[in-house]
mmCIF file of C-alpha atoms in Angstrom:
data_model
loop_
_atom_site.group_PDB
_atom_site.id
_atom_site.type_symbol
_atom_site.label_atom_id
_atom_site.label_comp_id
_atom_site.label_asym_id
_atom_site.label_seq_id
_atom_site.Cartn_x
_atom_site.Cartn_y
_atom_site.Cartn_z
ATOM 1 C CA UNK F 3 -7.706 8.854 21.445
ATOM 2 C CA UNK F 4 -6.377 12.362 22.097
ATOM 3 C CA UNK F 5 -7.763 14.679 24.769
ATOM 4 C CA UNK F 6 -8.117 18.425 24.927
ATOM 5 C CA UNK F 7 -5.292 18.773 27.031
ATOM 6 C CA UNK F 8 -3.207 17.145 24.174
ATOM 7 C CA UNK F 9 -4.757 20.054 22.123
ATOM 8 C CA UNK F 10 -4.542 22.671 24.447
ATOM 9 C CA UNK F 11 -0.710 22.254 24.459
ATOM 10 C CA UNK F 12 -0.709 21.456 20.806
ATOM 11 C CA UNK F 13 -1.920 25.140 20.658
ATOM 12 C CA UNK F 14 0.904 26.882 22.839
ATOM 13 C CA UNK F 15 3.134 24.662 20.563
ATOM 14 C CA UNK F 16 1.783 26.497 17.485
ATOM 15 C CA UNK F 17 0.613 29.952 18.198
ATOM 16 C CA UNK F 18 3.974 31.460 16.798
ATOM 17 C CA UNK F 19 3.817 30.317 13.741
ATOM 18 C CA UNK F 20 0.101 30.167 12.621
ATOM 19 C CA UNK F 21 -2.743 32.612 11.782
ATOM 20 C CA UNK F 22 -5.103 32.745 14.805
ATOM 21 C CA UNK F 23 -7.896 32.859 11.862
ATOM 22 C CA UNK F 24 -11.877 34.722 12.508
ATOM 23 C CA UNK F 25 -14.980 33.938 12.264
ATOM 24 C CA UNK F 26 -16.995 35.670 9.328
ATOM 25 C CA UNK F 27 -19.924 35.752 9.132
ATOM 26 C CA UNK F 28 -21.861 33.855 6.022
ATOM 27 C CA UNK F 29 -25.349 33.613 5.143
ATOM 28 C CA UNK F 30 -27.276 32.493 8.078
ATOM 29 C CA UNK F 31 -23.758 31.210 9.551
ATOM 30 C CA UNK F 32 -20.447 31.437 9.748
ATOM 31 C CA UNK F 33 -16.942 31.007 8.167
ATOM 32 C CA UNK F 34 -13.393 29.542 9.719
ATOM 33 C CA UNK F 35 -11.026 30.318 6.674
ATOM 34 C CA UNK F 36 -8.157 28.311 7.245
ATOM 35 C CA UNK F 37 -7.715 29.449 3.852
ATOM 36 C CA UNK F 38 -5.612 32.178 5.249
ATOM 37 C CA UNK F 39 -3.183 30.006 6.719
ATOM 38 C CA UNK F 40 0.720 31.180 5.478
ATOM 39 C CA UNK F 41 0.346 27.676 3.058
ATOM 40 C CA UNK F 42 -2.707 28.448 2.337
ATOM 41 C CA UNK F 43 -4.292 25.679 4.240
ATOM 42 C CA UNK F 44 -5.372 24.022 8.294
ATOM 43 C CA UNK F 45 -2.449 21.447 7.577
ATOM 44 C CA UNK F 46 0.074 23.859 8.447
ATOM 45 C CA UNK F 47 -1.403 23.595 12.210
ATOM 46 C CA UNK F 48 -0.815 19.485 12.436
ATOM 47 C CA UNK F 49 2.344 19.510 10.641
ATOM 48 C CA UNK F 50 3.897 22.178 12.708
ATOM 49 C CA UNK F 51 3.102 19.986 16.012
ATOM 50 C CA UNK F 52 4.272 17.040 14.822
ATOM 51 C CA UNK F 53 7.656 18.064 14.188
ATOM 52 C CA UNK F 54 7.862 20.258 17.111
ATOM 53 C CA UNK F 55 7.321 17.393 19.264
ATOM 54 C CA UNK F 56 9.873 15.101 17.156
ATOM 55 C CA UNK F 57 12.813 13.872 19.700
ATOM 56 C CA UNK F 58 15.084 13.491 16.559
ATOM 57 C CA UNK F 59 14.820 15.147 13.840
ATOM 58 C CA UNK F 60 18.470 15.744 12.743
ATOM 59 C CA UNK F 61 18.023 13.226 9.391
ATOM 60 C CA UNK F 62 15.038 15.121 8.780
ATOM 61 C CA UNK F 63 11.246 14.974 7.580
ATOM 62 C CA UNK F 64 9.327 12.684 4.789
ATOM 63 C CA UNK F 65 5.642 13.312 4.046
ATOM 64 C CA UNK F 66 3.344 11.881 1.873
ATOM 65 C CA UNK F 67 0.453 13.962 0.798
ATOM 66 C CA UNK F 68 -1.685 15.506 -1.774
ATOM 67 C CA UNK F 69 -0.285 18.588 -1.486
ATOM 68 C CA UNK F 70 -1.776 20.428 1.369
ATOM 69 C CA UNK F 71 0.431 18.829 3.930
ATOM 70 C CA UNK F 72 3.242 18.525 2.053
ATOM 71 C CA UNK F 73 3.104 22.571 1.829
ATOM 72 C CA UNK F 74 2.542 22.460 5.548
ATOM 73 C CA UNK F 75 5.732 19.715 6.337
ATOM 74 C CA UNK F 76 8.009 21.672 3.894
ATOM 75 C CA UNK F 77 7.035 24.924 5.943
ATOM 76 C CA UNK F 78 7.708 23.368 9.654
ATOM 77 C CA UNK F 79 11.110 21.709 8.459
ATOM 78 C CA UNK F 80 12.189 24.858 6.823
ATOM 79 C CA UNK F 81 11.470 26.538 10.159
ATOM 80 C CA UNK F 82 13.376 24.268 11.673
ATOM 81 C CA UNK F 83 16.374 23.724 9.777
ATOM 82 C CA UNK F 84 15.680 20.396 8.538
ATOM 83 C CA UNK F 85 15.325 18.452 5.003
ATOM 84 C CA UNK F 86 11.923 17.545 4.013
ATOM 85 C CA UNK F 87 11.081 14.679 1.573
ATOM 86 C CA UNK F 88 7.759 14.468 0.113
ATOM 87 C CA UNK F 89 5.925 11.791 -1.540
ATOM 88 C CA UNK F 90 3.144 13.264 -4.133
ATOM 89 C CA UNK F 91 0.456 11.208 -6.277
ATOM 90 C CA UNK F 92 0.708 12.057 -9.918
ATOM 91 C CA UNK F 93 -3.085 13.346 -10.021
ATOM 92 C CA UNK F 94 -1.931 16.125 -7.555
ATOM 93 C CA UNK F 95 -2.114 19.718 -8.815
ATOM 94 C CA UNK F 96 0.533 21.264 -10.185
ATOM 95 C CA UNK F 97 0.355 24.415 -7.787
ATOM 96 C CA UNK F 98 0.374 22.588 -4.712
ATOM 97 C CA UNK F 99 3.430 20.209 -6.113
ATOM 98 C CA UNK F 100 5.618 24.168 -6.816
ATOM 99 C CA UNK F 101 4.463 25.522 -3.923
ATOM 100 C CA UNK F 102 6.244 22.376 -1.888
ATOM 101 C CA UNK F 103 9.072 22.773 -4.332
ATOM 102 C CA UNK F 104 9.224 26.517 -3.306
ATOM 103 C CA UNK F 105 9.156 26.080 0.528
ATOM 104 C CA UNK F 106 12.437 23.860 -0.452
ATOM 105 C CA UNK F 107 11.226 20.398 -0.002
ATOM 106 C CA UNK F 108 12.799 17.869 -2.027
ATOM 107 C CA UNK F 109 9.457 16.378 -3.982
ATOM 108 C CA UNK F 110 8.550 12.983 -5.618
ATOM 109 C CA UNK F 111 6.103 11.959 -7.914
ATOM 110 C CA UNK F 112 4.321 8.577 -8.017
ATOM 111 C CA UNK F 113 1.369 6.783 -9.103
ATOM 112 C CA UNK F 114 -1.668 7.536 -6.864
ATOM 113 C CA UNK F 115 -1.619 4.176 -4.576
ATOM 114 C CA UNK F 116 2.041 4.143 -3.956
ATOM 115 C CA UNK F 117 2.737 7.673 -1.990
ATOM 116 C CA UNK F 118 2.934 5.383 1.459
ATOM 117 C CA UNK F 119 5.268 2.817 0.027
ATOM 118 C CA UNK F 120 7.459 5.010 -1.824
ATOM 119 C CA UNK F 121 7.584 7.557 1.955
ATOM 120 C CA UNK F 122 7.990 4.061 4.236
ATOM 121 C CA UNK F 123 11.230 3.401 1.402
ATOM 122 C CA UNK F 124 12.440 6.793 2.019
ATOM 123 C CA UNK F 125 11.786 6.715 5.824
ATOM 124 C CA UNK F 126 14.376 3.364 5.917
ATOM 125 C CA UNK F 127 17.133 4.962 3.309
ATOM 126 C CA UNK F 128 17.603 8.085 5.485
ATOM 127 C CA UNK F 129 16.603 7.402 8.995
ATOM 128 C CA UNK F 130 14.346 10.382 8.780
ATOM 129 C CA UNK F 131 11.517 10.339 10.395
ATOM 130 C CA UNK F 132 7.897 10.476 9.444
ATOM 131 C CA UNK F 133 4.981 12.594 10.112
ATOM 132 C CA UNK F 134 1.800 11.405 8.082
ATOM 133 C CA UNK F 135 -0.903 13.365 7.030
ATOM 134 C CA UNK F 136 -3.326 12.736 9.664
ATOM 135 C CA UNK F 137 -2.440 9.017 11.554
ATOM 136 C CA UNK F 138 -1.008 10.595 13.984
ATOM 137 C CA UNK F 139 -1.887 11.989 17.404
ATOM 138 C CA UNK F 140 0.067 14.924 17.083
ATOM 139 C CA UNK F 141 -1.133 16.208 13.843
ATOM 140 C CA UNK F 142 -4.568 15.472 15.079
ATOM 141 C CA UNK F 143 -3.701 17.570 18.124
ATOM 142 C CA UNK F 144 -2.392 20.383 16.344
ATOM 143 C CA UNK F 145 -5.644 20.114 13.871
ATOM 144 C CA UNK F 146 -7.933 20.468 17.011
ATOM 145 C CA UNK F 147 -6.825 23.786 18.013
ATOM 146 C CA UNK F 148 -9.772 25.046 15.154
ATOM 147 C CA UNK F 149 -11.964 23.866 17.709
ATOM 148 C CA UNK F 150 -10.831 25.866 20.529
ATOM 149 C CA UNK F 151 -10.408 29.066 18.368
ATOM 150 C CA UNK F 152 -14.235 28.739 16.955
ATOM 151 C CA UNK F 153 -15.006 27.934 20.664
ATOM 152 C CA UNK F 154 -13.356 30.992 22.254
ATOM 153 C CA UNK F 155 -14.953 32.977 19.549
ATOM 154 C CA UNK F 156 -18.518 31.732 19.626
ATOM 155 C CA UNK F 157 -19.228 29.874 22.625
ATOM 156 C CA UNK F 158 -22.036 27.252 22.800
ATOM 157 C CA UNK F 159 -22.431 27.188 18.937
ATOM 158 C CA UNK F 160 -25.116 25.059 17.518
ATOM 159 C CA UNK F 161 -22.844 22.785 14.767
ATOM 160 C CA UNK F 162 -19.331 22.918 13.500
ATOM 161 C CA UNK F 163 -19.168 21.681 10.015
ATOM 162 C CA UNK F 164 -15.813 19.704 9.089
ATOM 163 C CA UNK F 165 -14.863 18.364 5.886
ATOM 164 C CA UNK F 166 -13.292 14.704 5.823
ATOM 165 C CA UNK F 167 -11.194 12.831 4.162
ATOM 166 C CA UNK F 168 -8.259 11.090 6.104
ATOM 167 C CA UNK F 169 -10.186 11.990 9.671
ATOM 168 C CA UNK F 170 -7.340 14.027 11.490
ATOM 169 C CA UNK F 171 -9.243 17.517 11.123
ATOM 170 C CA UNK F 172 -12.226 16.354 12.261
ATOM 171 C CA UNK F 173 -11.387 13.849 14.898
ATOM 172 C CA UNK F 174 -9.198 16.529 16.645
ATOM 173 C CA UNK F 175 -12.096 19.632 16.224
ATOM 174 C CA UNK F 176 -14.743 17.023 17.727
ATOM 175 C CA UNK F 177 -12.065 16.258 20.422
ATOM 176 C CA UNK F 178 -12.113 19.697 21.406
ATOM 177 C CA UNK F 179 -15.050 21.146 20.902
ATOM 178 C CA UNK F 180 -17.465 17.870 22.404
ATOM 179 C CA UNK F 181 -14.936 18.609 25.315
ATOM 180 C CA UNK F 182 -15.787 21.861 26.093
ATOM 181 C CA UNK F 183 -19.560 22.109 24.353
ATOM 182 C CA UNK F 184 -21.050 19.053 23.923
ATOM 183 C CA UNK F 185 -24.383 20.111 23.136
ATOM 184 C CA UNK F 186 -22.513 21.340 19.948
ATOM 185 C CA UNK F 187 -23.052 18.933 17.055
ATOM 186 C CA UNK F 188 -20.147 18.017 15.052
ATOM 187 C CA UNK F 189 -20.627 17.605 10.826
ATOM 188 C CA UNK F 190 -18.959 15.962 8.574
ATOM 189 C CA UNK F 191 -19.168 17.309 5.326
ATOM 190 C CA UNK F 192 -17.747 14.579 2.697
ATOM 191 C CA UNK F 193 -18.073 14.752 -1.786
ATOM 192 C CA UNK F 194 -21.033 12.665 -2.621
ATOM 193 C CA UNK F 195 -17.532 11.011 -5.341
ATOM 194 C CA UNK F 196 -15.690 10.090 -1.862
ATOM 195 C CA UNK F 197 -17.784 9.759 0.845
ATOM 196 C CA UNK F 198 -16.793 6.323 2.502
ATOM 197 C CA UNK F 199 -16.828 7.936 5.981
ATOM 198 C CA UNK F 200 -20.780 8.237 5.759
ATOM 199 C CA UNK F 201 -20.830 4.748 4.645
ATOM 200 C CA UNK F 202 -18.773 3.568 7.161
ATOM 201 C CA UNK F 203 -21.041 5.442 10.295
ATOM 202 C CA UNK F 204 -24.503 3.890 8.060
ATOM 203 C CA UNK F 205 -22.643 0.000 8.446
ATOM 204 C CA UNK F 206 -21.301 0.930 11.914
ATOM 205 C CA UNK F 207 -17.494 -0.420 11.285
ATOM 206 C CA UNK F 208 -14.673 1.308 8.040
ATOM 207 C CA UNK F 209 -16.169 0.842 4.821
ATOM 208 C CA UNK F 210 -12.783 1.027 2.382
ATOM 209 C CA UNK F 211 -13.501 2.710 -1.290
ATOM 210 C CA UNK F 212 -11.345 2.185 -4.076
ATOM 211 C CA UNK F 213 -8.802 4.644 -4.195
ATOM 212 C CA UNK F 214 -9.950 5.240 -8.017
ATOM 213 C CA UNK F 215 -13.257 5.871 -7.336
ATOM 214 C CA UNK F 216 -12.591 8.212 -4.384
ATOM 215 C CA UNK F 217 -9.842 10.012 -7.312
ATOM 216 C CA UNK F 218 -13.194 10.934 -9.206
ATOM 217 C CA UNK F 219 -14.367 13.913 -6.783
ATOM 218 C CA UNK F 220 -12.447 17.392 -8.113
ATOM 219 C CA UNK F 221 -11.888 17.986 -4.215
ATOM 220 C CA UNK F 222 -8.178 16.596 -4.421
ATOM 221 C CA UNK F 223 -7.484 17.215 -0.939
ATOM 222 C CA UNK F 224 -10.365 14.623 0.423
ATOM 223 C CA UNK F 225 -9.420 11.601 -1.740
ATOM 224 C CA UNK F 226 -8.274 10.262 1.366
ATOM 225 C CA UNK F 227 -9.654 7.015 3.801
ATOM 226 C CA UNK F 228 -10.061 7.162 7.567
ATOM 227 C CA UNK F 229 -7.184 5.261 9.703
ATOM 228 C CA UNK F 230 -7.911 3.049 12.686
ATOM 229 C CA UNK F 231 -6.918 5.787 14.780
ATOM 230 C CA UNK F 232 -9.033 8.513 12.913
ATOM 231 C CA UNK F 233 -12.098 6.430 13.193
ATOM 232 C CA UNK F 234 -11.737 6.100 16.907
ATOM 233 C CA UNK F 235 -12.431 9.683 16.934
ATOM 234 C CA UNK F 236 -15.108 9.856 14.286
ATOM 235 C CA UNK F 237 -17.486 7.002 15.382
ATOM 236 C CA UNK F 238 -18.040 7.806 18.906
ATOM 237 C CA UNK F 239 -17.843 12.376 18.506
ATOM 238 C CA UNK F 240 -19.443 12.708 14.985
ATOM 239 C CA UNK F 241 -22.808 13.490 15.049
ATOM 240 C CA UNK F 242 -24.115 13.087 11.526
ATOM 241 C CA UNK F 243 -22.623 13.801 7.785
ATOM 242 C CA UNK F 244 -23.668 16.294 4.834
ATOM 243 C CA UNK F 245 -22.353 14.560 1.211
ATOM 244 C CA UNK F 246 -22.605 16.986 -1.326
ATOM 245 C CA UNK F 247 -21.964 17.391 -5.261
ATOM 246 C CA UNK F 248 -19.050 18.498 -7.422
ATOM 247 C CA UNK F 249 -22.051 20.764 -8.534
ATOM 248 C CA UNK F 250 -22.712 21.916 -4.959
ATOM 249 C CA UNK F 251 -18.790 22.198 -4.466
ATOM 250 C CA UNK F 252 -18.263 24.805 -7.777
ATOM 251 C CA UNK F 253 -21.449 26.548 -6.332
ATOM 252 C CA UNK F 254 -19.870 27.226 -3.092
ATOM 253 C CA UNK F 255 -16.663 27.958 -4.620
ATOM 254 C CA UNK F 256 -18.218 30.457 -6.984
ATOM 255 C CA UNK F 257 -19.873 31.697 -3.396
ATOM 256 C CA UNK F 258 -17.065 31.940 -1.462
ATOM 257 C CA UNK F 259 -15.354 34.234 -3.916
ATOM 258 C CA UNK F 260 -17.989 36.572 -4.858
ATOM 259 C CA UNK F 261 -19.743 37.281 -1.062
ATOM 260 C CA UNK F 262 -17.240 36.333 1.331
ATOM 261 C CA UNK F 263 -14.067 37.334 -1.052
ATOM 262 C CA UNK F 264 -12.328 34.396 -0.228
ATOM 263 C CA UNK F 265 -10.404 32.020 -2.377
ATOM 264 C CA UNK F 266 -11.179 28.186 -1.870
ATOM 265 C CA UNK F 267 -9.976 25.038 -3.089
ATOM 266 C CA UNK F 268 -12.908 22.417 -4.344
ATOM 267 C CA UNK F 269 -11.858 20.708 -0.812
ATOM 268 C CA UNK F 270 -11.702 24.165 1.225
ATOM 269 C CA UNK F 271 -15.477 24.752 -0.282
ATOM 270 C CA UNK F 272 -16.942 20.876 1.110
ATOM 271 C CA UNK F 273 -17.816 22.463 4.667
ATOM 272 C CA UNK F 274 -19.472 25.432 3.233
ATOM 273 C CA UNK F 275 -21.681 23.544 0.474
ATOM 274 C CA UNK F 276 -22.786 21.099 3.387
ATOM 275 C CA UNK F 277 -23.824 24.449 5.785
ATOM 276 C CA UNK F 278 -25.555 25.494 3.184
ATOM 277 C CA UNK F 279 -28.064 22.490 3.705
ATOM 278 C CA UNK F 280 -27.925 22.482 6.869
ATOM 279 C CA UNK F 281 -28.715 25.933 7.741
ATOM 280 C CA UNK F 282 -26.159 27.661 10.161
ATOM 281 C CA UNK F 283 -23.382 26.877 12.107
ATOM 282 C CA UNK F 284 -19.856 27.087 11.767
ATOM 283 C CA UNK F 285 -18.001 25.773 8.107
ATOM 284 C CA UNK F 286 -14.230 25.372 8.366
ATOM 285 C CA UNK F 287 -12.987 26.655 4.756
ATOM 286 C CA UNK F 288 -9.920 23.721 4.857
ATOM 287 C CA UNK F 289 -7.721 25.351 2.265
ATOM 288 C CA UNK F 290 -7.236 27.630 -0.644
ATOM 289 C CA UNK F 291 -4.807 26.026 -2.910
ATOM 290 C CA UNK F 292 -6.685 26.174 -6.106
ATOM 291 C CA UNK F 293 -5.758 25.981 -9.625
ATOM 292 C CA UNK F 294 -5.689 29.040 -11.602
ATOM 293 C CA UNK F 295 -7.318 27.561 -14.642
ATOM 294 C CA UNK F 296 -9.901 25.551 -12.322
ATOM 295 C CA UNK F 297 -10.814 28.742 -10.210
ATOM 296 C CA UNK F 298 -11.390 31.002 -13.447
ATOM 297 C CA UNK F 299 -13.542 27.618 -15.034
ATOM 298 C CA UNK F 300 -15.731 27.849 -11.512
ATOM 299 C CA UNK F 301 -16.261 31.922 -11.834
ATOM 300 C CA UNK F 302 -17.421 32.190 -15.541
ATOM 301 C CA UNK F 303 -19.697 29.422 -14.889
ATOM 302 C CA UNK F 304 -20.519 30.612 -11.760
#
């Protein structure tokens, strides 16, 4: 597991490049919009540690992601001077896959359970080296400085609300934050469509999903299961989960926009439909990479 001090240099590592993002408040609560990251997302924060901390990097980067953290490798190899391969599921949208196209990553398409094979081929063709989208302790690192930020901002906060999917934002927030508050409880916010990690805390060991079922919920960026190393984290510093509905998701969304005037992804609006149950705390908005057509859809119904 990592520790804060893994997190507290992850965040020297960083601070150039990223948007030291506030709290607003929200209702009876309060927003961390992420959102308003340079690639729109937190995954800029992981990626950008990884690769920092790379000892070779001269055959450069491959990725494999839903679109988030391929933005956020194709931004820390271009700042860098490096190529950056990336390995996107077909069911990814099509402004996340342009945006990585944009940030001048070379992209590739595939069917939705082969992004890791098709990156691991890539890896062995080039010699390049990998940085997953959250097995790894230096993305989970660089994802826990959101943790110390909402700490420094609002110390001794009652919860921190985290949306999951893969487990590296939350295991590196809880990391930090249980480290420095620990009467601060840590949510998990999950789509009712994709919510394995609240099945695996209920059994008490990873309960695995199948990847088609998990494809159902419209919150693309949390389709997603837990690593080994990812649960480490979650089963012994979560301390409970919110699921909520694609219903509850478009609600938020439709939210977000209209009182806060911020633009969320379904996946960047999870955290905030779970606070809304709960009450309070803090509700990291993950990302704000939404389709056009989607985001009009969620305001006229809204």
């Amino acid at each position: 597991m990592i520790s804060l001090d893994d997190v507290r240099k992850a965040a020297a590592v960083i601070a150039p490049h990223v948007v030291r993002t506030p709290l607003l408040p929200f209702g009876s609560g309060w927003l961390k919009p992420e959102s308003l990251q340079p690639i729109g997302a937190f995954k800029l924060r992981g990626a950008l540690n990884a690769l920092a901390r790379l000892e070779n990097r001269s055959r450069g980067v491959v990725a494999y992601s839903s679109g988030n953290h391929a933005q956020a490798v194709a931004f820390a190899a271009r700042l860098h001077g490096v190529p950056a391969a990336i390995v996107m599921p077909s069911n990814t949208p099509a402004v996340k896959i342009e945006a990585t196209k944009a940030l001048g990553a070379e992209v590739f398409i595939v069917g939705i359970t082969e992004r890791v094979e098709r990156a691991q081929v890539l890896v062995a063709e080039r010699g390049s080296a990998l940085i997953p989208p959250f097995d790894h302790p230096d993305v989970i690192a660089g994802q826990g400085t959101i943790g110390l930020e909402i700490l420094e901002d609002l110390p001794g906060v009652e919860a921190v609300v985290v949306p999951m999917s893969g487990g590296g934002l939350i295991s590196g927030v809880a990391t930090a934050v249980k480290a420095l508050s620990p009467g601060t409880r840590v949510i998990g916010a999950e789509p009712a469509l994709a919510a394995d990690i609240a099945a695996s805390l209920r059994a008490g060991s990873l309960v695995r999903w199948d990847p088609l079922q998990r494809a159902q919920t419209a919150a693309d960026a949390l389709r997603d299961e837990p690593s080994e190393l990812t649960w480490s984290h979650i089963s012994k510093l979560v301390d409970d989960v919110i699921t909520v509905s694609e219903d509850e998701i478009f609600a938020a969304m439709s939210d977000l926009a209209r009182r806060a005037r911020l633009v969320a992804e379904p996946s960047g609006a999870v955290a905030v439909a779970a606070q809304s149950k709960l009450g309070g705390g803090v509700a990291i908005v993950s990302g704000g990479n939404v389709d056009p057509e989607l985001l009009r859809e969620v305001l006229a119904n809204g």
